[in-house]
Tab-separated table of C-alpha atoms in Angstrom:
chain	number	residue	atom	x	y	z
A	18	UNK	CA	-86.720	-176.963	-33.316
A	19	UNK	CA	-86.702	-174.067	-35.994
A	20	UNK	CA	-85.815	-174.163	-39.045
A	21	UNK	CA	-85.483	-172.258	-42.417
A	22	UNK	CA	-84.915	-173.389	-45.707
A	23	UNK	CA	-84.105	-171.470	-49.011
A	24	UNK	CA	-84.288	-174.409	-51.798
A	25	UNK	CA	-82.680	-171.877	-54.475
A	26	UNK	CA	-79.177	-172.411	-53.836
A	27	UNK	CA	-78.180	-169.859	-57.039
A	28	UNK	CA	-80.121	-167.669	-58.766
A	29	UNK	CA	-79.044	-165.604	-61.871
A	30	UNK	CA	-80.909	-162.835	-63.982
A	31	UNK	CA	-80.540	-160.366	-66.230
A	32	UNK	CA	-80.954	-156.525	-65.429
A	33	UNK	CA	-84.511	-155.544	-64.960
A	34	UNK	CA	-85.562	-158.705	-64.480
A	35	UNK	CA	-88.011	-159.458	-61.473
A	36	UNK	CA	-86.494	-162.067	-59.202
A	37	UNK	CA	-88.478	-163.992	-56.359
A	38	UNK	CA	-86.227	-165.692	-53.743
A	39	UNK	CA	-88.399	-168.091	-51.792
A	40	UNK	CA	-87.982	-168.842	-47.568
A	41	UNK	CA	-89.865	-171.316	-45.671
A	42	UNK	CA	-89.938	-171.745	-42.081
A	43	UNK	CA	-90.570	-174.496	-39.781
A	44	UNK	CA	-91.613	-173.405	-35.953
A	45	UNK	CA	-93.599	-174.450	-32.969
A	46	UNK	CA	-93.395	-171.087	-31.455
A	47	UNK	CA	-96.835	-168.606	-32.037
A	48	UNK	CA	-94.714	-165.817	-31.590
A	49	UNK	CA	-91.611	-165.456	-33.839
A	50	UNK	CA	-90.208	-163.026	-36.338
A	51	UNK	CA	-88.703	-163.327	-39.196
A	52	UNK	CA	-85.697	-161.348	-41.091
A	53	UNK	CA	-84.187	-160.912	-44.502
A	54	UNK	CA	-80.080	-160.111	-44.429
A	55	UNK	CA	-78.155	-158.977	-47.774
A	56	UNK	CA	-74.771	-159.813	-47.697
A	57	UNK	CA	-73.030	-157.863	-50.406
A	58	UNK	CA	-69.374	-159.277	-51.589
A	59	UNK	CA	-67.724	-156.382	-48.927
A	60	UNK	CA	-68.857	-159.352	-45.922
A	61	UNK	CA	-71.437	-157.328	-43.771
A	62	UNK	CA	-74.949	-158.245	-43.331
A	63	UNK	CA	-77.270	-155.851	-44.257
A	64	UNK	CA	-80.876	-156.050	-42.592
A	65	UNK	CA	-83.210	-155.566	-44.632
A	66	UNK	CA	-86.889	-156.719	-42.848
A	67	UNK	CA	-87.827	-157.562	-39.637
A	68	UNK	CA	-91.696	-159.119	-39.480
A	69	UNK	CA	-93.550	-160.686	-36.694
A	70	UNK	CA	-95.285	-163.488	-36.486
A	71	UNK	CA	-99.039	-161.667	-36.254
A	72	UNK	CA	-98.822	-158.849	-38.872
A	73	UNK	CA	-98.967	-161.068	-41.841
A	74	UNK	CA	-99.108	-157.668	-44.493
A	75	UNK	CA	-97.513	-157.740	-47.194
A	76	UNK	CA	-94.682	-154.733	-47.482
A	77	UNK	CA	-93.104	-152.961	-50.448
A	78	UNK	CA	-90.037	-150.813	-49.675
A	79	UNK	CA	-88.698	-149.355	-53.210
A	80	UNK	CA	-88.163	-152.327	-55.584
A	81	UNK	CA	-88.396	-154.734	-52.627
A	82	UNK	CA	-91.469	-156.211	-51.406
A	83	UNK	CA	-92.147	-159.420	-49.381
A	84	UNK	CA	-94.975	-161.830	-48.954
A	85	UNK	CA	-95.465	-163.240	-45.584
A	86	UNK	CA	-98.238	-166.536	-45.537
A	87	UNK	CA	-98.314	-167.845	-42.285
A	88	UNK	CA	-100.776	-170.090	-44.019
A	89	UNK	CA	-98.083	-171.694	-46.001
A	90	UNK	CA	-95.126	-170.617	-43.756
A	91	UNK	CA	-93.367	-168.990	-45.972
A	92	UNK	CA	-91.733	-165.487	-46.220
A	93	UNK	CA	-90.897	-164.763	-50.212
A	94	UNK	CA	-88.961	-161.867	-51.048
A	95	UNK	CA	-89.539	-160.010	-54.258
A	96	UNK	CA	-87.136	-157.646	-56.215
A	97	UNK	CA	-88.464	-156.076	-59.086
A	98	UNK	CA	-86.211	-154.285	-62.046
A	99	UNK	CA	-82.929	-155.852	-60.682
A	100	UNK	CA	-79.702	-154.067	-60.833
A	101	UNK	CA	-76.313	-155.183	-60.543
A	102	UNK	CA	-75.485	-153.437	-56.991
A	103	UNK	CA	-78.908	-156.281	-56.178
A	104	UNK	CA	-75.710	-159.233	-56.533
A	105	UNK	CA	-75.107	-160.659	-53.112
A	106	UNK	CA	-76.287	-163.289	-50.732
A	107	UNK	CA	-79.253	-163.013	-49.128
A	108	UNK	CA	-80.263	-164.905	-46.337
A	109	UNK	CA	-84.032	-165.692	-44.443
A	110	UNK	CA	-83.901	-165.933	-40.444
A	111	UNK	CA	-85.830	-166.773	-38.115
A	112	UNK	CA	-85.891	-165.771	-34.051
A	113	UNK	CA	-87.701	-167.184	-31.160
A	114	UNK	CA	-89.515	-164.689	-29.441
A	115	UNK	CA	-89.601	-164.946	-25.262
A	116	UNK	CA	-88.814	-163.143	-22.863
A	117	UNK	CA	-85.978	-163.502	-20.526
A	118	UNK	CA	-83.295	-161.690	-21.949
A	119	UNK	CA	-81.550	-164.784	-24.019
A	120	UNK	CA	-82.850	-164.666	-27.125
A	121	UNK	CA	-80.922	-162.188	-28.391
A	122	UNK	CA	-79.911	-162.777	-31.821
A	123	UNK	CA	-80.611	-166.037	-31.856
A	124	UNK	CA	-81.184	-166.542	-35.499
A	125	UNK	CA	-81.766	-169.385	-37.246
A	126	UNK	CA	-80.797	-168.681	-40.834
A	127	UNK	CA	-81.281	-170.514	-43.816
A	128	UNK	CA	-77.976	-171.435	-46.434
A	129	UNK	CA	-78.942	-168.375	-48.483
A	130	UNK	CA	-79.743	-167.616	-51.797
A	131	UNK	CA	-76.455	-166.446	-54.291
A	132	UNK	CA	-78.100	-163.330	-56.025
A	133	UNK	CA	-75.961	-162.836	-59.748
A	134	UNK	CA	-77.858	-160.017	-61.358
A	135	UNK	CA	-75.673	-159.683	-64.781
A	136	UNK	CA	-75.597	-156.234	-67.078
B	114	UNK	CA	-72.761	-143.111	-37.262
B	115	UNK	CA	-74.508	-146.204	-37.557
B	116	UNK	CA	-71.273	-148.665	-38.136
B	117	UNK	CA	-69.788	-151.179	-36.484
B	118	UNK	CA	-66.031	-151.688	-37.277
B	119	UNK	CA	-64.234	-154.472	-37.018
B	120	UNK	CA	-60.010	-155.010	-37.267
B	121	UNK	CA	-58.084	-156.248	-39.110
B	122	UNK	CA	-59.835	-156.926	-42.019
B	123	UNK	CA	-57.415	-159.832	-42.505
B	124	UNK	CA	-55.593	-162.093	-40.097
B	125	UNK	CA	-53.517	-165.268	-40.729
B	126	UNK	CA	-52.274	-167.113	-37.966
B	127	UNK	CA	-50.742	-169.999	-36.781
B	128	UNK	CA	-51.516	-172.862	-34.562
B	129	UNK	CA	-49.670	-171.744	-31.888
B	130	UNK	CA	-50.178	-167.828	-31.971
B	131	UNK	CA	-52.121	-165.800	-29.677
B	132	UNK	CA	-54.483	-163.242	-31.421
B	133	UNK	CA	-57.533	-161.109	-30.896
B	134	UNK	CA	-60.342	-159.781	-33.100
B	135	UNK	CA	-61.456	-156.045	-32.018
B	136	UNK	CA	-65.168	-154.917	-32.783
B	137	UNK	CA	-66.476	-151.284	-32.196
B	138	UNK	CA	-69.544	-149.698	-32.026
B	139	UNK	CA	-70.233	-146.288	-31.212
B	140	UNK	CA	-74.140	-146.489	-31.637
B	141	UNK	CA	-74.832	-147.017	-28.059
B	142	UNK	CA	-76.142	-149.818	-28.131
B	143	UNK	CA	-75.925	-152.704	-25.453
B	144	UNK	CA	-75.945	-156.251	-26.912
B	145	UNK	CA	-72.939	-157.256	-29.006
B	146	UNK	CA	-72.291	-160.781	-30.728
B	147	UNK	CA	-69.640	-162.808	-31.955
B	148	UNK	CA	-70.698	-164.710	-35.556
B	149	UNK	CA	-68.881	-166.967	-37.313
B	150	UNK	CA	-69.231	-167.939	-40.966
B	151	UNK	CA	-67.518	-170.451	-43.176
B	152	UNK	CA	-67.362	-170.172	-46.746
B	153	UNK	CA	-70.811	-170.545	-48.542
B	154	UNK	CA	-72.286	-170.942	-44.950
B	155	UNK	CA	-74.915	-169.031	-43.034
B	156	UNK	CA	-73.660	-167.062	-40.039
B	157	UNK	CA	-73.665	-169.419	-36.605
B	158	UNK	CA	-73.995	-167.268	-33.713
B	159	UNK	CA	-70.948	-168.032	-31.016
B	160	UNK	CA	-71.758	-165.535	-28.129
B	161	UNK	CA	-74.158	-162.714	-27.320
B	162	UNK	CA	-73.389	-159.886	-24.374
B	163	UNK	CA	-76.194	-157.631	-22.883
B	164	UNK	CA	-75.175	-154.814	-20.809
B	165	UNK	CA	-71.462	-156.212	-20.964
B	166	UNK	CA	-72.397	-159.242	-19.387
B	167	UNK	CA	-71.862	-162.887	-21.387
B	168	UNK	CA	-75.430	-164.198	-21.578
B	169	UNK	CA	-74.860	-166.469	-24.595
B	170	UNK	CA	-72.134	-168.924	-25.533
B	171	UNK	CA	-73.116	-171.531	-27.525
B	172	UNK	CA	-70.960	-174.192	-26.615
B	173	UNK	CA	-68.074	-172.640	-28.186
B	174	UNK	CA	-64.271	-174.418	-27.397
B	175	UNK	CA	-62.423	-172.653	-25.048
B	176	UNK	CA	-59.532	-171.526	-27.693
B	177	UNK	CA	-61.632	-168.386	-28.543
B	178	UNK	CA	-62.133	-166.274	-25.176
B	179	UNK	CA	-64.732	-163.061	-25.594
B	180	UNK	CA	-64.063	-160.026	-23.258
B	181	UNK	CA	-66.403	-157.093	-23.567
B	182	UNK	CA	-64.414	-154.266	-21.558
B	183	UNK	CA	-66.902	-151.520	-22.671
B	184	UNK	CA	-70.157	-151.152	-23.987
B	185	UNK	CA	-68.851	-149.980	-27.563
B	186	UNK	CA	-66.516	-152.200	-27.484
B	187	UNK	CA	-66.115	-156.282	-27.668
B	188	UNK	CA	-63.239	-158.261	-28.156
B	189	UNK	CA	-62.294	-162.068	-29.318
B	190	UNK	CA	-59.027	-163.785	-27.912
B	191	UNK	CA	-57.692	-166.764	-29.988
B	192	UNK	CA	-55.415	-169.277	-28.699
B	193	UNK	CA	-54.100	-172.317	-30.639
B	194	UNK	CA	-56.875	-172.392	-32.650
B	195	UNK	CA	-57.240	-175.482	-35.457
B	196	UNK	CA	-57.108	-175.039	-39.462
B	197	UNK	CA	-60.808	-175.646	-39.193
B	198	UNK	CA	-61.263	-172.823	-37.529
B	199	UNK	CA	-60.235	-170.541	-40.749
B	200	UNK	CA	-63.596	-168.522	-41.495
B	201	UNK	CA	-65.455	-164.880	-41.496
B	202	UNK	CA	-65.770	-163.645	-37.888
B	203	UNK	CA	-68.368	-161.083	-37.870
B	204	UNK	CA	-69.217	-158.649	-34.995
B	205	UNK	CA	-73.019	-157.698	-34.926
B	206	UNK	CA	-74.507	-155.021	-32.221
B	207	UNK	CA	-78.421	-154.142	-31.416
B	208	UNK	CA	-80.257	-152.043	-29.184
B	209	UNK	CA	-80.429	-154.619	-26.199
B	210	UNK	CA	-83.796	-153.609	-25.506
B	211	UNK	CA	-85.864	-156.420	-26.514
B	212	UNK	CA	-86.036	-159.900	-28.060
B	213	UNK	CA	-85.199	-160.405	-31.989
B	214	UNK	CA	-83.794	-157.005	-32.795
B	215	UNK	CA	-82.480	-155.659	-36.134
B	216	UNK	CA	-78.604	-156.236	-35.999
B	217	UNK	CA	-76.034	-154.149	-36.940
B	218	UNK	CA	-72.940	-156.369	-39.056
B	219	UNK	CA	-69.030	-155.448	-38.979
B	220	UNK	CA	-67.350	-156.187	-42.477
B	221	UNK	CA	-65.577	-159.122	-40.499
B	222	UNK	CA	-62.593	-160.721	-40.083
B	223	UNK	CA	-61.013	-163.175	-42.671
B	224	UNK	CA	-59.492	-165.690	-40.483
B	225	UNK	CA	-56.731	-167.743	-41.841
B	226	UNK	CA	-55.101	-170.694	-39.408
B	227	UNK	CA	-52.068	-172.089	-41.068
């Protein structure tokens, strides 16, 4: 069975800060990926990652970056400077990978993180 | 365009109303899904079409009825549906091309079951 855990239930900064929300996965699969969603207060998830199971670089996008250790099996994301507009949930997922056609979108996600980034 | 839109925003119902949640996507993609969220909750997928064809339902009752008529759009039926049942209904698309795609999220639908 797969699973994904988030410990930090709440997390709140201060503008500019760095924040690192942590995500660790449980799996038996060798081949899996793994996602980071925002969800902002307006409801919709946003996607921001998608990383398989064998490319285990690291990967900075503007203020974003994550840190994928299969080693540890964990997938930490990183956002450095916060800013307000960062406030939302954000959740880690994980998706089996076979083929056959039903695996689509079957994410397992973890509770997600609550992201308060204050002025 | 790279939305999907989902309608109403809101919808409060009761026990013994019929409903249905409409989801759009003009993206062209193939695989569309049916999420459900309660409050402070992580999304739980309910069903998954590819090609406009139901190839995922997990286990969900019978009260809520998907229909897919088109491949932009996808559709959820509700029929005396329970209080518990109150919670975000988010439509999601992807490509349909392969496994553990990117997914595109509606704003949802705030469910309300008085």
């Amino acid at each position: 069975a797969q699973k994904v855990t988030q410990a930090q239930t709440e997390i709140s900064v201060v503008e500019k800060e760095d924040v690192t929300l942590d995500c660790v996965y449980e799996t038996r699969d060798t081949t899996y990926y793994l996602f980071w969603y925002k969800q902002p207060p307006s409801g919709e998830l946003v996607f921001l990652i998608r990383r398989n199971s064998f490319d285990e670089q690291n990967e900075i996008s503007g203020r974003y970056s994550w840190n994928f250790q299969k080693s540890t099996s964990s997938f930490n994301f990183t956002i450095t400077a916060s800013q307000v507009v960062d406030s939302a949930v954000y959740f880690c997922a994980l998706s089996e990978a076979y083929a056959g056609g039903t695996s689509y979108g079957k994410l397992t996600f973890g509770q997600g993180t609550i992201l308060t980034v204050h002025p | 365009d790279t939305e999907v839109t989902q309608t109403p925003k809101h919808l409060v119902m009761g026990m013994t109303n019929k409903k249905s949640l409409k989801c759009e996507q003009h993206m062209g993609h193939r695989a569309m899904y049916w999420y459900k969220q309660k409050a402070k909750k992580p999304p739980e997928l309910m069903f998954v079409y590819s090609y406009e064809k139901l190839s995922i339902n997990e286990s969900v009752p019978s009260r809520f009825s998907p229909e897919c008529p088109n491949s932009s759009l996808l559709n959820l039926h509700l029929h005396a549906l329970q209080p518990e049942d109150s919670a975000l209904y988010l439509c999601a698309s992807s490509q349909g091309r392969t496994v553990a795609e990117k997914l595109f999220f509606g704003s949802g639908t705030q469910l309300s079951v008085l």
